Coordinates of C-alpha atoms and ligand atoms in Angstrom, one line a residue:
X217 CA -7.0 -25.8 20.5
X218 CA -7.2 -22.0 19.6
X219 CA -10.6 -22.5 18.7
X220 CA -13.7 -21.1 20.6
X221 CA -14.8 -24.7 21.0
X222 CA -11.5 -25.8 21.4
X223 CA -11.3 -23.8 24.9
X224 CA -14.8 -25.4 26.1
X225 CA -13.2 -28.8 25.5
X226 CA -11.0 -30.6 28.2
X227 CA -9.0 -33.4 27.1
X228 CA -9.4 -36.7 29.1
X229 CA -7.9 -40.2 29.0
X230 CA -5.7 -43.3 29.1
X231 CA -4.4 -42.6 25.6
X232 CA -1.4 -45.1 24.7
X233 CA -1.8 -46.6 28.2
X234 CA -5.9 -48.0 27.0
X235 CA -4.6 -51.9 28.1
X236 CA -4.2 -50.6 32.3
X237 CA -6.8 -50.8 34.4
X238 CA -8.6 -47.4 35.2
X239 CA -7.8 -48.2 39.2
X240 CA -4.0 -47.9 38.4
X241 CA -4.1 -45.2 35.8
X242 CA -5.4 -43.2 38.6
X243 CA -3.4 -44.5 41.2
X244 CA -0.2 -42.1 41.7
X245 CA 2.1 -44.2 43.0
X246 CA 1.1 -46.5 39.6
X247 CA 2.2 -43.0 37.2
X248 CA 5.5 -42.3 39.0
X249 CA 6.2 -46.4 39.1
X250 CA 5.6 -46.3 35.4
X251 CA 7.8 -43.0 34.2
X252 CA 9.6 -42.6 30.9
X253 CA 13.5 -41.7 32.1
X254 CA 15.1 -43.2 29.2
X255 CA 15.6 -42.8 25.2
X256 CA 14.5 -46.5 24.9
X257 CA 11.4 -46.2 26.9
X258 CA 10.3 -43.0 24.9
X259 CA 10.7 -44.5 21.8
X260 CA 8.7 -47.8 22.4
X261 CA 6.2 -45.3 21.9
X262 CA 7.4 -42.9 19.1
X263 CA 10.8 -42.1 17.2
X264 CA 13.1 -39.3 18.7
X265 CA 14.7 -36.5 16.4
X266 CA 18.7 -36.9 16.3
X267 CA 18.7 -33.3 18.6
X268 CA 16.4 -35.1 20.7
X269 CA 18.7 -38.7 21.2
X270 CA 21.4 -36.6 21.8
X271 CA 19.5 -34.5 24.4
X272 CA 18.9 -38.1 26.0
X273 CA 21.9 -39.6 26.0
X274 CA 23.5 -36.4 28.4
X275 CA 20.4 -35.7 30.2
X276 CA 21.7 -37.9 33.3
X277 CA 24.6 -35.7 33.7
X278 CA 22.3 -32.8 33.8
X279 CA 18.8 -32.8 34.8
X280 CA 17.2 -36.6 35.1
X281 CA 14.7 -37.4 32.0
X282 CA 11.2 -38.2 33.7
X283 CA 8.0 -38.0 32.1
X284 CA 4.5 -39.5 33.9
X285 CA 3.0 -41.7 31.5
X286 CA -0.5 -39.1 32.1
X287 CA 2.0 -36.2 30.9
X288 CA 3.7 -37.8 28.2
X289 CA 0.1 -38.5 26.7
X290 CA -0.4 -35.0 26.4
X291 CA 2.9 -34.8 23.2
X292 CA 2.0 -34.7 20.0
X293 CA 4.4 -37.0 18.4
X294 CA 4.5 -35.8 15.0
X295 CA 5.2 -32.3 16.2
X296 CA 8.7 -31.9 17.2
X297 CA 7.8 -28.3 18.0
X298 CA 5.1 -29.6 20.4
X299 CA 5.3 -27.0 23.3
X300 CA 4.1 -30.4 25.5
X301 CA 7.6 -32.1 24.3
X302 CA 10.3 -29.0 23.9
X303 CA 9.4 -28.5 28.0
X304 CA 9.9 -32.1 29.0
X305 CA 12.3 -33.7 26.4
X306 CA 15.9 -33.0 26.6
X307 CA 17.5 -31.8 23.6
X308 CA 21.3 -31.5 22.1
X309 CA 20.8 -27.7 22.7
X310 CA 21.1 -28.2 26.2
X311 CA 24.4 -29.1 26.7
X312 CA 25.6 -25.7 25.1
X313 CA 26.1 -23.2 27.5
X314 CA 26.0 -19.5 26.7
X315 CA 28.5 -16.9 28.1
X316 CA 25.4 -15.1 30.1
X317 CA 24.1 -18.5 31.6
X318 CA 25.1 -20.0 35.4
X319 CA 24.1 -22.5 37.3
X320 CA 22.2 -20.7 39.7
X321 CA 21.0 -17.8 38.3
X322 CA 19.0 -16.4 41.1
X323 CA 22.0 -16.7 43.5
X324 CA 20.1 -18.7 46.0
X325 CA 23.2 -20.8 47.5
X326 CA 24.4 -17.8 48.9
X327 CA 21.1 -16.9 50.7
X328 CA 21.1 -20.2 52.5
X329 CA 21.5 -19.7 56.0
X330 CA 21.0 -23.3 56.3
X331 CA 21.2 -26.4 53.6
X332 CA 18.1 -25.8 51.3
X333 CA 16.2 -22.3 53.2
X334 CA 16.8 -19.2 51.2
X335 CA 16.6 -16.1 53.3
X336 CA 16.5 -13.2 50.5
X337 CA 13.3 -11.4 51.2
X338 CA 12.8 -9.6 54.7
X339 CA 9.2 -11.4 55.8
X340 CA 9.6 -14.7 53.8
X341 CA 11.7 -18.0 53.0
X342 CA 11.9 -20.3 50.3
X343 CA 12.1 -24.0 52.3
X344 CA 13.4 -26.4 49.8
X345 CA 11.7 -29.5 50.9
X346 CA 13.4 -31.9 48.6
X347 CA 15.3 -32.4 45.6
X348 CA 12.8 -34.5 43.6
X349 CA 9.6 -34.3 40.9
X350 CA 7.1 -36.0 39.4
X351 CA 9.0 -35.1 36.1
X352 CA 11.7 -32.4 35.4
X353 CA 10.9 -29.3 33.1
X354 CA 14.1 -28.8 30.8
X355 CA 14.6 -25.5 32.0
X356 CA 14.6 -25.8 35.6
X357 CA 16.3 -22.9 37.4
X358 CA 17.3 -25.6 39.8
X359 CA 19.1 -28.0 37.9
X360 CA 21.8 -28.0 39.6
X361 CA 20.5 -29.7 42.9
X362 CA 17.3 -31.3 41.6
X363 CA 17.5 -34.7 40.7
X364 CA 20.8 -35.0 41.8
X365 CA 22.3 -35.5 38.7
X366 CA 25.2 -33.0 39.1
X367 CA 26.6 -34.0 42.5
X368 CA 25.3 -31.3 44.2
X369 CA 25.0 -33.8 47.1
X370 CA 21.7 -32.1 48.5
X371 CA 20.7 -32.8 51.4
X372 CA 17.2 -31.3 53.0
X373 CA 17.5 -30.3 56.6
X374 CA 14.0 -30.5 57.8
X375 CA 15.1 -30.1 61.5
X376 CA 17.6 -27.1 60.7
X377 CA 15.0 -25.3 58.6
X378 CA 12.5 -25.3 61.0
X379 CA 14.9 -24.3 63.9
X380 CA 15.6 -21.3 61.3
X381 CA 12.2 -19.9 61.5
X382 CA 11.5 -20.8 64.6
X383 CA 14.1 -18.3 66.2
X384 CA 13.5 -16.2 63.1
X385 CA 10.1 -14.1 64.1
X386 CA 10.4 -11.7 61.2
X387 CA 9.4 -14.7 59.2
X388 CA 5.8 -14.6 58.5
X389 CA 5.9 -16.3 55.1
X390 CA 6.7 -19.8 54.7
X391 CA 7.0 -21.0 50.8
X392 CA 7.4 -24.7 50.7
X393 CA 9.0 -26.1 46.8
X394 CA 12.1 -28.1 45.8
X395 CA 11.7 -30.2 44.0
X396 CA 8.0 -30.8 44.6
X397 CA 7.1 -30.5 48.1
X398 CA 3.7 -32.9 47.3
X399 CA 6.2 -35.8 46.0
X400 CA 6.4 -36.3 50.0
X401 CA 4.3 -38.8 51.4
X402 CA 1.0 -37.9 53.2
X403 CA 2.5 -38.5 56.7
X404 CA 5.4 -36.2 56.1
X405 CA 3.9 -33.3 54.7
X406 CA 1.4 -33.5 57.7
X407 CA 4.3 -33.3 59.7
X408 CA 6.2 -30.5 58.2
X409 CA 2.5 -28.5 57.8
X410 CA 2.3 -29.2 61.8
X411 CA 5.5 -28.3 62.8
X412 CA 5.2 -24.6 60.7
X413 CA 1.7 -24.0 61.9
X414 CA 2.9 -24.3 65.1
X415 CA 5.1 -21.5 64.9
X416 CA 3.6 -18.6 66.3
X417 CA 5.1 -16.0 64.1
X418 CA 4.3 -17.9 60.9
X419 CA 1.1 -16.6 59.4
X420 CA 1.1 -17.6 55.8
X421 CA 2.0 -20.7 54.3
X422 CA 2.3 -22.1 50.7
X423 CA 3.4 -25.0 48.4
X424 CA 4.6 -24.3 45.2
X425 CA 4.1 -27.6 43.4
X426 CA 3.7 -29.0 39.3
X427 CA 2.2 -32.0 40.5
X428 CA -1.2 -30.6 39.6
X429 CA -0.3 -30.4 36.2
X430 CA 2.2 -33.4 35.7
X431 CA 0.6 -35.8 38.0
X432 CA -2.8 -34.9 39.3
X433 CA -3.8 -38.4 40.4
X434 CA -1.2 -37.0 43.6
X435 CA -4.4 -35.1 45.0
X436 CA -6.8 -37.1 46.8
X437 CA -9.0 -36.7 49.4
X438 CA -6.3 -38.1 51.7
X439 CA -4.0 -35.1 50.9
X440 CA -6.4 -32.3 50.5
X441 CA -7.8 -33.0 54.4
X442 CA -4.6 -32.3 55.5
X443 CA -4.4 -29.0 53.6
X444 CA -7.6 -28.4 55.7
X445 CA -6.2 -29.5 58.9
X446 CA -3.5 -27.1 58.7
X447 CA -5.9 -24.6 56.9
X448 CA -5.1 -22.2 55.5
X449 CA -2.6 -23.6 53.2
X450 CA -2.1 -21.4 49.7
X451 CA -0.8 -23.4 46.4
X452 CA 1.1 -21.9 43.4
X453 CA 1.2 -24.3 40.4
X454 CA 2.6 -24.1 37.0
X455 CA 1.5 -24.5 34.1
X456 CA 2.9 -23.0 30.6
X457 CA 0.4 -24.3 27.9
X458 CA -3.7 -24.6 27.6
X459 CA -2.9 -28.2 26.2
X460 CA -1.9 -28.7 30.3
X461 CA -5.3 -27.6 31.3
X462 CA -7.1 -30.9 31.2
X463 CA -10.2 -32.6 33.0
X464 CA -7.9 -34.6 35.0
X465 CA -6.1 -31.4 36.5
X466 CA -9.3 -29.2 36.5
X467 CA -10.8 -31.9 38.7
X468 CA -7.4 -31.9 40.6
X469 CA -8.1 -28.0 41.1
X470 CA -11.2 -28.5 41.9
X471 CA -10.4 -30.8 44.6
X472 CA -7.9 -28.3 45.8
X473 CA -10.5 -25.2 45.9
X474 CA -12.9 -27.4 47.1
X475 CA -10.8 -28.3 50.3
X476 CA -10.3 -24.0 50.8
X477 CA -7.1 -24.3 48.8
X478 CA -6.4 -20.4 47.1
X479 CA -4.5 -21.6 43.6
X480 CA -2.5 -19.3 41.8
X481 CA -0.6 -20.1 38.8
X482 CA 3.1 -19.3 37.6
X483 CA 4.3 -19.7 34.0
X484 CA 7.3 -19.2 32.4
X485 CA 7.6 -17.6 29.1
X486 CA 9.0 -20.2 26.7
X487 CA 10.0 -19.8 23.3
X488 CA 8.5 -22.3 21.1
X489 CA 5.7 -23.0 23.9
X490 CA 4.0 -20.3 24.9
X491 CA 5.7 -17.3 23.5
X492 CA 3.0 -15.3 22.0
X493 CA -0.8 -13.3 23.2
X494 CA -3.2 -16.1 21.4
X495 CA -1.3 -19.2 23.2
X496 CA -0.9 -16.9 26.8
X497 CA -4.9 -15.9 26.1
X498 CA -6.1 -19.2 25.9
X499 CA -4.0 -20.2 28.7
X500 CA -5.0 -17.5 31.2
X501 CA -8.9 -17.7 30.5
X502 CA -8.6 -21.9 30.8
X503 CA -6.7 -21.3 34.1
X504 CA -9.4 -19.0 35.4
X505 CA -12.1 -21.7 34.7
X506 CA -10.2 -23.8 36.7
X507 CA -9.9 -21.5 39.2
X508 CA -6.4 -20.7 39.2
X509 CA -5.5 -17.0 39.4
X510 CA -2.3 -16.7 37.2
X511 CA 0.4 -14.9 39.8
X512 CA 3.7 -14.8 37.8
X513 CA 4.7 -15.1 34.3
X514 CA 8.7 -15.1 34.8
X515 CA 11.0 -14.7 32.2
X516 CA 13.2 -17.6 31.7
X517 CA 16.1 -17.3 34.5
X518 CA 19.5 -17.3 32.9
X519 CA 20.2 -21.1 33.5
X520 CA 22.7 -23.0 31.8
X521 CA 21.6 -24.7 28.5
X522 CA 18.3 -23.1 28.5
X523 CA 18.8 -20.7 25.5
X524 CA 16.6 -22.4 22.8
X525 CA 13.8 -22.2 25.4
X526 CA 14.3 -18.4 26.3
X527 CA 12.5 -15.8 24.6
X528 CA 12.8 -12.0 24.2
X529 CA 11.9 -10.2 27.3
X530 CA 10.3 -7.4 24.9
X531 CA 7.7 -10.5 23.9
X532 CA 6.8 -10.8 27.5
X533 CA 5.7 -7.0 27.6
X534 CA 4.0 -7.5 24.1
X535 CA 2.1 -10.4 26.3
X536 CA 1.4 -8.1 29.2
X537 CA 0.1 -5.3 26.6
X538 CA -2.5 -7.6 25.0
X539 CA -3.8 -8.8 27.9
X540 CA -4.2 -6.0 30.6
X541 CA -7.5 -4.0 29.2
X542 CA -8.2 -6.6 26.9
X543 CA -9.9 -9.1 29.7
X544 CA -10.0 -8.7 33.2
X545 CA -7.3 -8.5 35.4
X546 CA -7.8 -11.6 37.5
X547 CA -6.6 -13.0 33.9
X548 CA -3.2 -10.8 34.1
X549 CA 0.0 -11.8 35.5
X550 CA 2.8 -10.0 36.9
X551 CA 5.4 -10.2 34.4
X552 CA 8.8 -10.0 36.1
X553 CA 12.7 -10.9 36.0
X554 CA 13.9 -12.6 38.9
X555 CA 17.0 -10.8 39.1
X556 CA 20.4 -12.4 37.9
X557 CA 22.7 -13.1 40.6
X558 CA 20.5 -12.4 43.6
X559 CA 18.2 -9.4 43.7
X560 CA 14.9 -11.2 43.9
X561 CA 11.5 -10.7 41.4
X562 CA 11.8 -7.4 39.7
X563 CA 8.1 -6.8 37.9
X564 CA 8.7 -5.7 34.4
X565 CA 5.1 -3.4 32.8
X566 CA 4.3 -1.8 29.6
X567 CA 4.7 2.0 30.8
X568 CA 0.8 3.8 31.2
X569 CA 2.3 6.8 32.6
X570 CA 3.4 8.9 30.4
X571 CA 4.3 12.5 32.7
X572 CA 4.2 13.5 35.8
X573 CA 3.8 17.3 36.4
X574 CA 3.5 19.3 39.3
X575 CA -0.3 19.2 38.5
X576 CA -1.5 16.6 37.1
X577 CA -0.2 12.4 35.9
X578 CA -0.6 12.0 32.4
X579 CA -1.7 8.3 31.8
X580 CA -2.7 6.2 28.5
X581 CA -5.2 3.1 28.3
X582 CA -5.1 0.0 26.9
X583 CA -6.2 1.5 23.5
X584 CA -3.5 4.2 23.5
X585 CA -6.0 6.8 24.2
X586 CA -4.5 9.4 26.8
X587 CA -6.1 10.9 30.1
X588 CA -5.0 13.3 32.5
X589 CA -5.8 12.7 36.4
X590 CA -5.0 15.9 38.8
X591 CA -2.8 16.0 41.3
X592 CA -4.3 18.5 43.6
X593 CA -5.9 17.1 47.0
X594 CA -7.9 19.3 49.1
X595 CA -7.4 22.3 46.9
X596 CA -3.9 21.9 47.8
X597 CA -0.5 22.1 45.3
X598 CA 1.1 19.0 45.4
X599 CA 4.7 18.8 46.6
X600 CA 6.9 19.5 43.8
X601 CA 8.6 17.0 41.9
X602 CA 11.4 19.1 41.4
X603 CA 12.5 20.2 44.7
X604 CA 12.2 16.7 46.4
X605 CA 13.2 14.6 43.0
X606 CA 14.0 11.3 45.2
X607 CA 11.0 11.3 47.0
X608 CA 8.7 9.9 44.5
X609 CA 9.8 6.5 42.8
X610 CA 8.0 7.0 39.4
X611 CA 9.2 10.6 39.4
X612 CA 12.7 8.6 39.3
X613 CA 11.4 6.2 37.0
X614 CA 10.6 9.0 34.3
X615 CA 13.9 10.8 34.5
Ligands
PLP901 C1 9.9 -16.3 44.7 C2 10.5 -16.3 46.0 C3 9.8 -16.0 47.2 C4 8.3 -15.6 47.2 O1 8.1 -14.4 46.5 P1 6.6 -13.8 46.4 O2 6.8 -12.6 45.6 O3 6.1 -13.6 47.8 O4 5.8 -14.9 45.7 C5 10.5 -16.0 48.4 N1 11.8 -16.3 48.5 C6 12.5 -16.5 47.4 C7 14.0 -16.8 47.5 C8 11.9 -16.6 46.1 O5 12.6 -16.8 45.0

């Protein structure tokens, strides 16, 4: 896969599912019919580790075990390691729960001014449009009310949420999720794209969404004209390993562009998966053949039994550093924390400036090598640092 010729290759197929006819293999409602959400269903296939059965066995307590039968083709089951598996199969680690780690790590609940709209940012919501997906990533920051499997009794108020915004005109920015907002069916998401649209005050509107990547077969030509009707419509996917970058999903994206769809891509930095440059290289450069721009590479929120799956934030940077100079910057994502307990995306960069003085900002490149850029505009002294120290945010950053 790390190969050159590994990168021009895009995987493709039925795998184990050869003996089903192509016209339900590509059939959507077929893959979600046919999920793996059980131990014994999984291992008609392959054999389970112990940390793996165990994982199982409490999954429905936690987060629900589903698995599309196109995604689950994509584990390598001789590879417990697999960075396809550790993101989609529950394991006994997640039933530990570390002193650091809550159940809502971004302190959404209490920035919903109604059930399932989070109101944290002054221009934009988060509408949660429902509490289901295709399949559920082990680390989901929002466990506790997708799936339903830990009572969290949630309940989307379509109506409510668009009464919100509608007597809300500072809200210009409308992100649709969940759960995965393209599980609805056709009719409803036409409704709920209608209904937005129509608010005059609403100029930008997107769908963040994994069904690209864990159930392409969801975008047909059925879905994507409403995404023109309603034009335009922007979609963030999510993908966290090149091994997710197949032919089915870069024909998905295609289908998506194609249909004046702007994709970007957020990934989350996972250890075991896609915790170091060459994996995060690969990934990035497949992504922009697709084209994807990657947005955000988050470090893994604080969320409870997720600590074999987080890595160092210092390995994130070390991703950022290899990246930015090294290949273009469409290929770069913002690296940031979104911020324990309620304070929203905070980016998080390798530092290239190394001084301000009253004359001049001392910078470094992506090799190390140092430059210095004046400060003086129309033969003019810049304003001090010193005797306004507040009034410039990297002066504060440098102190
Ligand atoms: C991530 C997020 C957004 C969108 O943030 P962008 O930086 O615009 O992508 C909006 N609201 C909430 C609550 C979020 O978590």
């Amino acid at each position: 896969m790390s190969s050159k010729k590994g990168r021009r290759e895009w995987y493709r197929g039925q795998g184990l599912w050869q003996h089903v006819p192509a016209e339900d293999w590509k059939n959507w409602g077929w893959q979600l019919k046919n999920r793996l959400t059980t131990q014994d269903e999984i291992e008609k296939f392959f054999s389970l580790s112990p940390a793996e059965k165990q994982g199982c066995a409490f999954a429905n307590k936690k987060l629900a075990l589903a698995i599309t039968p196109y995604f689950f083709n994509l584990i390598d089951f001789k590879d417990e390691d697999c960075p396809i598996r550790r993101q989609v199969i529950p394991r006994v680690e997640e039933m530990h729960v570390a002193p650091e780690e809550m159940s809502d790590p971004c302190g959404e609940d209490g920035k919903m001014p109604v059930p399932g709209l989070v109101h944290r940012y002054p221009d934009r919501v988060l509408f949660l449009v429902t509490d289901r997906c295709a399949a559920y990533c082990r680390y989901c920051t929002r466990s506790r009310l997708v799936s339903n499997s830990q009572g969290y009794d949630f309940h989307p108020e379509f109506e409510q949420g668009i009464r919100y915004i509608e007597s809300h005109p500072e809200i210009r920015d409308v992100l649709l999720s969940g759960g995965d907002p393209l599980l609805l069916a056709d009719r409803k998401l036409d409704y709920l794209l209608g209904r937005l649209r129509a608010i005059e005050h609403v100029e930008f509107i997107r769908i963040g969404s994994r069904i690209p990547i864990f159930l392409p077969q969801r975008i047909t030509p059925e879905l994507t004209d409403i995404f023109r009707k309603h034009e335009p419509i922007w979609m963030s996917i999510h993908a966290n390993h090149p091994k997710e970058c197949t032919q089915e999903v870069r024909e998905a994206c295609d289908r998506l562009a194609l249909a004046g769809v702007p994709l970007g891509n957020q990934s989350v930095l996972l250890k075991g998966v896609n915790d170091d440059v060459d994996t995060m290289k690969e990934l990035v450069h497949r992504l922009l053949m697709m084209r994807v721009r990657p947005y955000y590479l988050y470090q893994c929120d604080l969320i409870t039994g997720s600590a074999h799956l987080r890595a160092d934030v210092m390995k994130g940077l070390e991703i950022i550093e290899n990246l930015r100079g090294h290949t273009t910057g469409y290929a770069v994502p913002q690296f940031v924390i979104d911020a324990p307990g309620g304070g929203g995306k905070v980016p998080i960069n390798p530092e290239y400036v190394r001084k301000i003085s009253d004359d001049e900002v001392e910078i470094r490149n992506y090799e190390g090598k140092v430059f210095r850029y004046s400060r003086h505009v129309d033969g003019m002294q810049p304003d001090s640092l010193e005797s306004e120290p507040a009034a410039s945010p990297v002066g504060r950053i440098l102190e």
